[in-house]
Coordinates of C-alpha atoms in Angstrom, one line a residue:
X832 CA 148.0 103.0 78.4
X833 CA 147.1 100.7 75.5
X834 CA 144.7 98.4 75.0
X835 CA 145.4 94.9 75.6
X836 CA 145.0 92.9 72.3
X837 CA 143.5 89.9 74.0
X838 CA 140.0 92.0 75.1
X839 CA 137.1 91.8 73.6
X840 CA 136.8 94.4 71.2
X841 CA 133.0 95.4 73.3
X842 CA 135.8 96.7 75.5
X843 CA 137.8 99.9 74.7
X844 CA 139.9 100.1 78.1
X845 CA 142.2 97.9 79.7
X846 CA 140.0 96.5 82.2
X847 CA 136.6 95.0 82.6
X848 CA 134.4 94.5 85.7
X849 CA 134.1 90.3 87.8
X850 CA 131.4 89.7 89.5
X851 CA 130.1 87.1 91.8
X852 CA 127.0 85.9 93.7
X853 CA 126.9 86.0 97.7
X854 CA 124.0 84.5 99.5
X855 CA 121.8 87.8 99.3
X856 CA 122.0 87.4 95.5
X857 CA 124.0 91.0 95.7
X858 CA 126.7 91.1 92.9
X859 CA 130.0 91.6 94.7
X860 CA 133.5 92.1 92.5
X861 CA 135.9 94.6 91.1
X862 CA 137.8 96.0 88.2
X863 CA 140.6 92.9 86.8
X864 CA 143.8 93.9 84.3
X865 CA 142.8 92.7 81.1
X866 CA 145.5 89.1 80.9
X867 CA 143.2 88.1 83.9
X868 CA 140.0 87.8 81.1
X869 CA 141.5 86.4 78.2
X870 CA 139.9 83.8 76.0
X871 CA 139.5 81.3 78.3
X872 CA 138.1 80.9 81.9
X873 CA 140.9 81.6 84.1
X874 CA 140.8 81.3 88.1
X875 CA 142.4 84.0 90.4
X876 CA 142.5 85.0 94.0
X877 CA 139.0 86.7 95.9
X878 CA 138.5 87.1 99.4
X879 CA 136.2 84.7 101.2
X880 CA 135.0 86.9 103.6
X881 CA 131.5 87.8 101.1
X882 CA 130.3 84.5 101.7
X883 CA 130.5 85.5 105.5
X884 CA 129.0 88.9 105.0
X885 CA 125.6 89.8 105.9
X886 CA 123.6 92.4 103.5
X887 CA 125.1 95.3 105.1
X888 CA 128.6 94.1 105.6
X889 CA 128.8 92.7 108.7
X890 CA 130.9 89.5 109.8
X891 CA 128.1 86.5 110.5
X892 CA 130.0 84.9 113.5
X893 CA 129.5 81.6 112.7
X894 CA 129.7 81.7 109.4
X895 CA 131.1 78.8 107.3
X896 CA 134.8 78.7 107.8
X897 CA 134.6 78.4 111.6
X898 CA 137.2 81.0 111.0
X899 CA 138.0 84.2 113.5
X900 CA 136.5 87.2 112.5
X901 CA 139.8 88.6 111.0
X902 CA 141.2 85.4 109.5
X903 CA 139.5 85.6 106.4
X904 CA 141.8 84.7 103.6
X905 CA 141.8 84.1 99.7
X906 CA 139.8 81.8 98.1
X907 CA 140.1 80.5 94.2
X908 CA 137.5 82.3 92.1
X909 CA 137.0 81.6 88.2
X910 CA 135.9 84.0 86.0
X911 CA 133.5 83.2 83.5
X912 CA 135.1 84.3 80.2
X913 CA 131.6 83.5 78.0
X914 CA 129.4 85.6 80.3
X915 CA 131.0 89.0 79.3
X916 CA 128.7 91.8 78.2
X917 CA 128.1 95.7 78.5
X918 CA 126.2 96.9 81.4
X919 CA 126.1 100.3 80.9
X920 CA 124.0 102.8 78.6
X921 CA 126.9 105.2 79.7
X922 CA 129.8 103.8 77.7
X923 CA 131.2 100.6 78.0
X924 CA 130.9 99.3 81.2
X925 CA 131.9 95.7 80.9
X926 CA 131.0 92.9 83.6
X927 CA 132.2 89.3 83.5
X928 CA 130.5 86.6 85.9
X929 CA 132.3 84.3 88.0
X930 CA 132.0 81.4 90.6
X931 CA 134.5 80.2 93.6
X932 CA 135.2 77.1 92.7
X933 CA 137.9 74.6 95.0
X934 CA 137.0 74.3 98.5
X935 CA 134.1 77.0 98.4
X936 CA 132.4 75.8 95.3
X937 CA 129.8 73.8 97.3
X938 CA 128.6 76.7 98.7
X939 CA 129.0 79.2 96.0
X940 CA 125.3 79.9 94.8
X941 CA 126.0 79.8 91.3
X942 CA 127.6 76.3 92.0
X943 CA 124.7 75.3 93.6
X944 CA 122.3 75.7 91.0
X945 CA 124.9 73.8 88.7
X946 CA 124.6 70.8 90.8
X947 CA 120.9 71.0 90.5
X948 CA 121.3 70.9 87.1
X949 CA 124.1 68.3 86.8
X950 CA 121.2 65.8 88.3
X951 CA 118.3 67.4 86.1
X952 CA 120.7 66.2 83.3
X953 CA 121.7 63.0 84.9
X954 CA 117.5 62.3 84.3
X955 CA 118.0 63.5 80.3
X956 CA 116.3 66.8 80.7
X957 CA 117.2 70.4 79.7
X958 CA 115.5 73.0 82.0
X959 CA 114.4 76.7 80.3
X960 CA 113.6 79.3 82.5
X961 CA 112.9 82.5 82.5
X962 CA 112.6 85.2 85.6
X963 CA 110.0 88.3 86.2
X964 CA 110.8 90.8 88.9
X965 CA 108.5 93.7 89.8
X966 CA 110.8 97.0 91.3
X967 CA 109.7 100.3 92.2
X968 CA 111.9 103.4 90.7
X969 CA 111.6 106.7 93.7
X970 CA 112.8 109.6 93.2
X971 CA 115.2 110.4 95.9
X972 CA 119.1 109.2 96.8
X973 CA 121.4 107.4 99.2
X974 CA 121.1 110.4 101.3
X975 CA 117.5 111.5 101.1
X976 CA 116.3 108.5 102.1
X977 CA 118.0 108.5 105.1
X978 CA 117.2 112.2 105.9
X979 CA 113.5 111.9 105.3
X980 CA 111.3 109.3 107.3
X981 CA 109.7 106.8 104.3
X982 CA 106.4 108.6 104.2
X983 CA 107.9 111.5 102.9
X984 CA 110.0 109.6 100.0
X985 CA 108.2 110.3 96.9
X986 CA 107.5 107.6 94.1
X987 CA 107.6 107.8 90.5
X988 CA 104.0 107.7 89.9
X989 CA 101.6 107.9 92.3
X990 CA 99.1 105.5 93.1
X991 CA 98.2 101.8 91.4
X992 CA 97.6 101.9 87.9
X993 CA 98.6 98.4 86.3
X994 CA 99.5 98.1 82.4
X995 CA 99.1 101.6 82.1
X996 CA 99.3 102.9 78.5
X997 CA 99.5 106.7 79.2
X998 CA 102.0 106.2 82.1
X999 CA 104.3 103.9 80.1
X1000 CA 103.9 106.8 77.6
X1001 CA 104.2 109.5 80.1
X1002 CA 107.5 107.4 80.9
X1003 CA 108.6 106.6 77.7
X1004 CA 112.4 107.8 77.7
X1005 CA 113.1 105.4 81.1
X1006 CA 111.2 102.4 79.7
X1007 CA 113.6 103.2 76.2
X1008 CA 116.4 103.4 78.2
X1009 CA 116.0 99.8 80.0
X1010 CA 115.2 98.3 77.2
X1011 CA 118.3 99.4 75.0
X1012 CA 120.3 98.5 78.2
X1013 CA 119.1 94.7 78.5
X1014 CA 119.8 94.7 74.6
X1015 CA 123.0 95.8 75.2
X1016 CA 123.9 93.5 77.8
X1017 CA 122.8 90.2 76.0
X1018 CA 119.5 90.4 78.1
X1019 CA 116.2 90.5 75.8
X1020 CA 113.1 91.1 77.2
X1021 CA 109.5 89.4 76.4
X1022 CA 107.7 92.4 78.3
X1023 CA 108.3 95.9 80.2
X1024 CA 104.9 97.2 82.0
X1025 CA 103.7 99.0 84.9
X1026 CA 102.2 97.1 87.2
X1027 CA 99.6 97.5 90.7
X1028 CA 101.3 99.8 93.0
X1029 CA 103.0 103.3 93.2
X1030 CA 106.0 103.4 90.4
X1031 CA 105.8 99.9 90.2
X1032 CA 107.3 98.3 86.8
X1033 CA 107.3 94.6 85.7
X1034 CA 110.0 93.3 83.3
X1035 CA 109.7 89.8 82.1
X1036 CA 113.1 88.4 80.7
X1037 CA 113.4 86.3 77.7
X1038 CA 113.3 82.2 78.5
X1039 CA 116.9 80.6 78.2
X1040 CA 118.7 78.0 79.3
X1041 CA 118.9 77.7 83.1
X1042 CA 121.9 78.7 84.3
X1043 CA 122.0 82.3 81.9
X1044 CA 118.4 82.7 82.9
X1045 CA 120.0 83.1 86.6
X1046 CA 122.8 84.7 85.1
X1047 CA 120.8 87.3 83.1
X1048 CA 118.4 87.6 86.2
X1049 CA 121.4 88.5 88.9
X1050 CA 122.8 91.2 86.8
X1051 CA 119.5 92.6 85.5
X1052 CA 118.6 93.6 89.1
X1053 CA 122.3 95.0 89.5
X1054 CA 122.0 97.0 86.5
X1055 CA 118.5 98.4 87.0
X1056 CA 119.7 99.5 90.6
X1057 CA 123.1 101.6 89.0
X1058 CA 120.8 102.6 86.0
X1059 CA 118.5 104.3 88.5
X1060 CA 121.1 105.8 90.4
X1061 CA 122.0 107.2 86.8
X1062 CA 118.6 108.9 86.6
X1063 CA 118.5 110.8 90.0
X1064 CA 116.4 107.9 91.9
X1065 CA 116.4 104.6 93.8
X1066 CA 115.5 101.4 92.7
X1067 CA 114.2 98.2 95.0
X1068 CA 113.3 94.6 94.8
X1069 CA 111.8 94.3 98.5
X1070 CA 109.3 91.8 98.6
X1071 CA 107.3 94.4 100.6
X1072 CA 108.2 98.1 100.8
X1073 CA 104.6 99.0 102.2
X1074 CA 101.9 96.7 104.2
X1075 CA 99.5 99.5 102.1
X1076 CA 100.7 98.1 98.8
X1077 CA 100.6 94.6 97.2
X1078 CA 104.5 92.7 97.3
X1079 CA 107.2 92.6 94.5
X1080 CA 107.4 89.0 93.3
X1081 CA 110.3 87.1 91.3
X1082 CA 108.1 84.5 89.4
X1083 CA 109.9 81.9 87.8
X1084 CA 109.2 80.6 84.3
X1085 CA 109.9 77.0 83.9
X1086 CA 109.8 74.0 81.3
X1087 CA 111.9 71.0 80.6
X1088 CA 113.1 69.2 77.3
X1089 CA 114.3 65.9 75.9
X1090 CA 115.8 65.7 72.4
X1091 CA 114.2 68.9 72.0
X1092 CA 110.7 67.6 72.8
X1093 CA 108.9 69.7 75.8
X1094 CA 108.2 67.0 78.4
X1095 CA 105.8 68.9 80.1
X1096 CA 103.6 68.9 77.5
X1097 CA 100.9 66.3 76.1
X1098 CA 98.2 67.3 74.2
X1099 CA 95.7 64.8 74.8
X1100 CA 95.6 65.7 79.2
X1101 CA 93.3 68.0 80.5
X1102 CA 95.1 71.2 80.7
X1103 CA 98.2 70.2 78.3
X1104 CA 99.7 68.8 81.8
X1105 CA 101.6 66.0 81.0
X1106 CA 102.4 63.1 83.8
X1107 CA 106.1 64.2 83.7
X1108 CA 104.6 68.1 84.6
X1109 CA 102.5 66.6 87.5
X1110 CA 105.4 64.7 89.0
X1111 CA 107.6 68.0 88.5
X1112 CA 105.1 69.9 90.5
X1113 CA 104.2 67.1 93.0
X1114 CA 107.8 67.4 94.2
X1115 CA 107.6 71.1 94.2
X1116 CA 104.4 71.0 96.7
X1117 CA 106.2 68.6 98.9
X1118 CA 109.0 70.0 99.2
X1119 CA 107.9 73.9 98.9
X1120 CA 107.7 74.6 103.0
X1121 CA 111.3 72.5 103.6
X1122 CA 112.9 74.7 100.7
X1123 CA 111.1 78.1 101.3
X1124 CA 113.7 80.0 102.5
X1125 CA 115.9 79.6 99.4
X1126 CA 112.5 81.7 97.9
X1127 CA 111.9 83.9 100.8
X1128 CA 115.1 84.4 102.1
X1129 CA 114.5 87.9 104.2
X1130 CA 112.3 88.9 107.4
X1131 CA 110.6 91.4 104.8
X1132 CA 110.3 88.2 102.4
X1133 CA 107.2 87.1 104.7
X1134 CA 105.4 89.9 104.4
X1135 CA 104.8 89.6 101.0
X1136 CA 103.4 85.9 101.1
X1137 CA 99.8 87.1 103.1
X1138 CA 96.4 86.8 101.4
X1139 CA 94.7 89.3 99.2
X1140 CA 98.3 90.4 97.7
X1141 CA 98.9 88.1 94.8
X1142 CA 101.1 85.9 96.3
X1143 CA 100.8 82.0 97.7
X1144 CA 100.1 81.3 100.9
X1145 CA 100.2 77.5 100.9
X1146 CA 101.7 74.9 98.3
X1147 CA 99.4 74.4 96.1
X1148 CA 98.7 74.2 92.1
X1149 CA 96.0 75.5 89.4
X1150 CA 95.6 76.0 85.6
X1151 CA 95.9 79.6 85.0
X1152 CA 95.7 80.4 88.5
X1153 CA 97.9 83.1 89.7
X1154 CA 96.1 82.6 93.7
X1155 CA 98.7 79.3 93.8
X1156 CA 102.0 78.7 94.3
X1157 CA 102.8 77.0 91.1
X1158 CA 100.5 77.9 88.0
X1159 CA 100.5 75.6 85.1
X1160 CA 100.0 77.3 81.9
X1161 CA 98.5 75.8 78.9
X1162 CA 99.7 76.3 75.5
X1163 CA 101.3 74.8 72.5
X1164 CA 104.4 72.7 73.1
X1165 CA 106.2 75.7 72.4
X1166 CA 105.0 78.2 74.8
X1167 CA 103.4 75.1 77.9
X1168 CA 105.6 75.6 80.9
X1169 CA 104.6 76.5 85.0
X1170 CA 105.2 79.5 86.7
X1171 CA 106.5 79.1 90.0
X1172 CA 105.0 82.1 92.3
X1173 CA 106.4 81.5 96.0
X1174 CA 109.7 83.9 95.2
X1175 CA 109.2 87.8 95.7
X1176 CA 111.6 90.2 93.9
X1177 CA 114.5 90.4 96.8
X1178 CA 115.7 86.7 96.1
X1179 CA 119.2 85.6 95.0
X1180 CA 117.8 84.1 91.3
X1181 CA 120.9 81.0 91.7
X1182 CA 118.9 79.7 94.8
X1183 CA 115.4 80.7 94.2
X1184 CA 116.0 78.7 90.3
X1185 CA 117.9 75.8 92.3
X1186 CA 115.1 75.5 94.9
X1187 CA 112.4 75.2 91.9
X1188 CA 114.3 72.9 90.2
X1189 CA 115.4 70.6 93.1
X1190 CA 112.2 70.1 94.5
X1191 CA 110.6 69.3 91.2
X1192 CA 113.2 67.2 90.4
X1193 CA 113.1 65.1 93.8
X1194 CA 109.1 64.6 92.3
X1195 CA 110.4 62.1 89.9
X1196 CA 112.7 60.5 92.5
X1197 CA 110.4 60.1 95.2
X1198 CA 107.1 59.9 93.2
X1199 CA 104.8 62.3 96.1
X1200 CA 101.1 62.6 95.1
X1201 CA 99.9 65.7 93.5
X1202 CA 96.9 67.1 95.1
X1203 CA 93.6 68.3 93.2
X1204 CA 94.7 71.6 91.5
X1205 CA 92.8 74.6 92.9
X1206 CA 89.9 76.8 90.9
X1207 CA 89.8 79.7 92.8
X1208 CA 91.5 81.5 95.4
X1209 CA 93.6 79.4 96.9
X1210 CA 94.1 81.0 100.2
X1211 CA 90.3 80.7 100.6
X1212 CA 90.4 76.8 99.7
X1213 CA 93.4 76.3 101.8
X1214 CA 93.5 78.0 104.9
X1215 CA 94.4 75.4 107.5
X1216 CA 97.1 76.7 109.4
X1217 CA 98.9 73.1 108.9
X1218 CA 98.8 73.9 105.3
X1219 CA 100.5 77.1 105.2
X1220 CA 103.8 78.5 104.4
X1221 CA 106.5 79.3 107.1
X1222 CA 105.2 82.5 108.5
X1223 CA 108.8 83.5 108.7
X1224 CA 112.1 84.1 108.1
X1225 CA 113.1 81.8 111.6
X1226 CA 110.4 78.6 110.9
X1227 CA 111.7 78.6 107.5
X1228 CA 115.7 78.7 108.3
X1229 CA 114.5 75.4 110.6
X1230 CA 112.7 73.8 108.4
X1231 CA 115.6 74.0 105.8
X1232 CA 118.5 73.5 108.0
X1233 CA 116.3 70.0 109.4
X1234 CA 115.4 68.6 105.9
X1235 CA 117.1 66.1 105.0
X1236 CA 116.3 66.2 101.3
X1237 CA 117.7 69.8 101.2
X1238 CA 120.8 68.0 102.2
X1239 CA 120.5 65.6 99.6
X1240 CA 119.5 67.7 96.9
X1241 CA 122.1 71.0 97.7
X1242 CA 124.6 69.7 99.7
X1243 CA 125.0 69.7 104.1
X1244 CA 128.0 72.4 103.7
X1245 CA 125.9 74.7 101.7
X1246 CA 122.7 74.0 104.0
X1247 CA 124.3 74.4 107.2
X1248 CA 126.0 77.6 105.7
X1249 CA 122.9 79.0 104.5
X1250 CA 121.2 78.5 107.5
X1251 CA 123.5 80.0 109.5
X1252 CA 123.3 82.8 107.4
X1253 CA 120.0 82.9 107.5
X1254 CA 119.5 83.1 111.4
X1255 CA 121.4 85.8 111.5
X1256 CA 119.7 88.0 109.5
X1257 CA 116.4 86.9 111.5
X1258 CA 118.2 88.0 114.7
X1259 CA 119.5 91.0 113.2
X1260 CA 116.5 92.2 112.7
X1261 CA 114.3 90.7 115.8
X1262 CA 115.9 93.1 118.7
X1263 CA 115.4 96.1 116.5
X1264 CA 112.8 98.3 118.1
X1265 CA 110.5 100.2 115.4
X1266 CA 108.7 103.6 114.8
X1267 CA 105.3 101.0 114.8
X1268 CA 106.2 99.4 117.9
X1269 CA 106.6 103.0 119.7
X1270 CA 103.5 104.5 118.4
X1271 CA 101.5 101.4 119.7
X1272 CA 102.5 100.6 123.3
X1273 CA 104.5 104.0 124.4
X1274 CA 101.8 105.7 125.9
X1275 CA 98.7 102.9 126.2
X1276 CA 100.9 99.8 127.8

């Protein structure tokens, strides 16, 4: 069969991979005949029902159509024609991203973050982010892990050793190999390390605009999951895969322009911190415990956000302080920005950015007063239990679906949609009796 004149030429065959967001962040899709990618963004038909699935597939009952459980039908979707690229080091395996748009846009999570940005803009400022996720590569298979009980799955390397020279030597042919794939696919990277924890590897993405910093983020975790199953082993972005190891975060890099000119910057404050910054991450402290769950959005998420395991465990803010939530880092105007620490590595990047975003954001609408910053370890300094984090998955879903800024800054569909999503996966996992439970009350209660 030829080629069809009108496809990139990136793209030997006749078709080319669409993807799309749901509300685990997991890219859904399929292959699409090449007239349906040409030139321009084009919508076609997708089926609704993967903003009703759950992570594994299964029907949420009451999810947002209010629809029977068979009467899912098609829904517009529009393909992003500009957000083609290879993601493959196998050949040319090409993936375009799209969005629903029409009656489902205001749910889509890709649309959501747009209209965060939409009112970032309405205030004259350009937001640049840039993601970090922290995986770990084992070496076993779809069907080993579910032969073998977990203690028995074997990592890539064995035991912490962060920023390891001689294991990213040791390792050398998989670190070259995910680098020339993020090259390939339009998706540079600023850093590639191992981090604390068995087979643990950090990989910092270049700082972009916004929306292709989500964009690059959503398909870097897809391709580093197929790339893995390329090599013979299993990659995952759990926030938590062992209470014996430290988390997997998904810090986000963040600053904000004006005619070019970093607004979070002023070199005469303590810090580099301008007012604009301190307003940006008033709003974020606020709001954090309202909007956690579009961070934390799993029962495993909550895991993660404990003390002594480098992740937040209250809203709060320090200069170079990686014990807080939000960490402002100094530098010239260039290189100034905040890191905001409350998302682990299993988020969807459209909602964890939008949450980020919004909540800073809703600082310069509602002017909330930032508290001292923190030298320290914040958990110590802030250990009230009123001044914690949702401790989980549930408080948080009730908390969201009850705030009404959330409503104001995303939308009541997508809130009550989320929500809903998001209770289910709680009770999905609540009834579930585990090995841990067994071994501690079978024989003694």
């Amino acid at each position: 069969m030829p080629t069809d004149p009108r496809l990139t030429g990136a793209n030997p065959a006749r078709a080319a991979m669409v993807g799309l967001s749901d509300f685990d962040g997991v890219l859904r899709g399929k292959h699409v005949l090449g007239e349906d990618l040409a030139g321009e963004d084009k919508v076609i038909k997708f089926s609704e029902a993967v903003l009703a699935w759950d992570c594994t597939d299964r029907v949420i009952p009451a999810s947002f159509t209010q629809k029977p459980l068979s009467a899912f039908g098609d829904a517009d979707l529009r393909i992003l024609s500009g957000t083609g690229r290879s993601v493959s080091h196998l050949g040319d395996q090409y993936l375009y991203l799209a969005e629903f748009a029409g009656a489902h846009e205001n749910i889509c999570p890709r649309g959501v973050l747009r209209k965060v940005l939409r009112r970032t803009a309405d205030h004259g400022y350009d937001c640049t982010a840039g993601f970090e996720f922290e995986f770990m590569l084992f070496k076993e298979n779809a069907d080993t892990i579910e032969d073998k009980p977990f203690g028995e799955w074997a990592p890539l390397t064995r035991g912490p050793f962060g920023y390891s020279i001689a294991r990213s030597v040791a390792q050398h042919e998989l670190f070259d190999e995910i680098l020339a794939i993020c090259e390939k696919a339009r998706i540079p990277l600023s850093g590639l390390h191992f981090e604390t924890g068995p087979a643990v590897v950090e990989a910092s993405l270049r700082h972009c605009d916004a929306l292709e910093a989500a964009d690059r983020a959503i398909i870097f975790k897809s391709m580093i999951k197929a790339w893995a199953q390329t090599r013979g082993m299993m990659a995952t972005f759990m926030a938590k895969v062992s209470e014996k190891w430290p988390g997997q975060s998904g810090h986000i890099h963040i600053s904000m322009s004006s005619d070019s000119k970093n607004v979070f910057y002023d070199g005469d404050a303590l810090g580099n911190v301008s007012d604009l910054m301190r307003q940006f991450i008033a709003g974020q402290l606020e709001y954090m415990n309202e909007f956690c769950v579009l961070a934390a959005p799993n029962v495993n998420s909550y895991k993660r956000l404990v003390p002594g395991c480098w992740a937040p465990i209250c809203p709060s803010w320090g200069l170079d302080n990686r014990s807080c939530a939000v960490r402002a880092i100094p530098g010239e105007p260039s290189a100034h920005r905040l890191e905001y620490r409350l998302p682990g590595a299993d988020v969807n990047p459209y909602l964890a950015l939008a949450c980020a975003i919004g909540s800073g954001i809703l600082g310069f609408e509602t002017g909330p007063e930032l508290p001292a910053s923190i030298v320290g370890d914040a958990s110590l300094e802030m250990c009230r239990p009123s001044a914690r984090l949702p401790q989980s998955l549930s408080e948080a879903t009730s908390r969201f679906a009850e705030s009404a800024a959330a409503s104001d800054v995303f939308g009541e569909r997508f809130v009550e949609a989320f929500a809903c999503s998001r209770r289910w996966e709680w009770e999905s996992v609540q009834h579930r009796v585990t090995d841990f439970e067994r071994r501690r009350y079978f024989e003694i209660i």
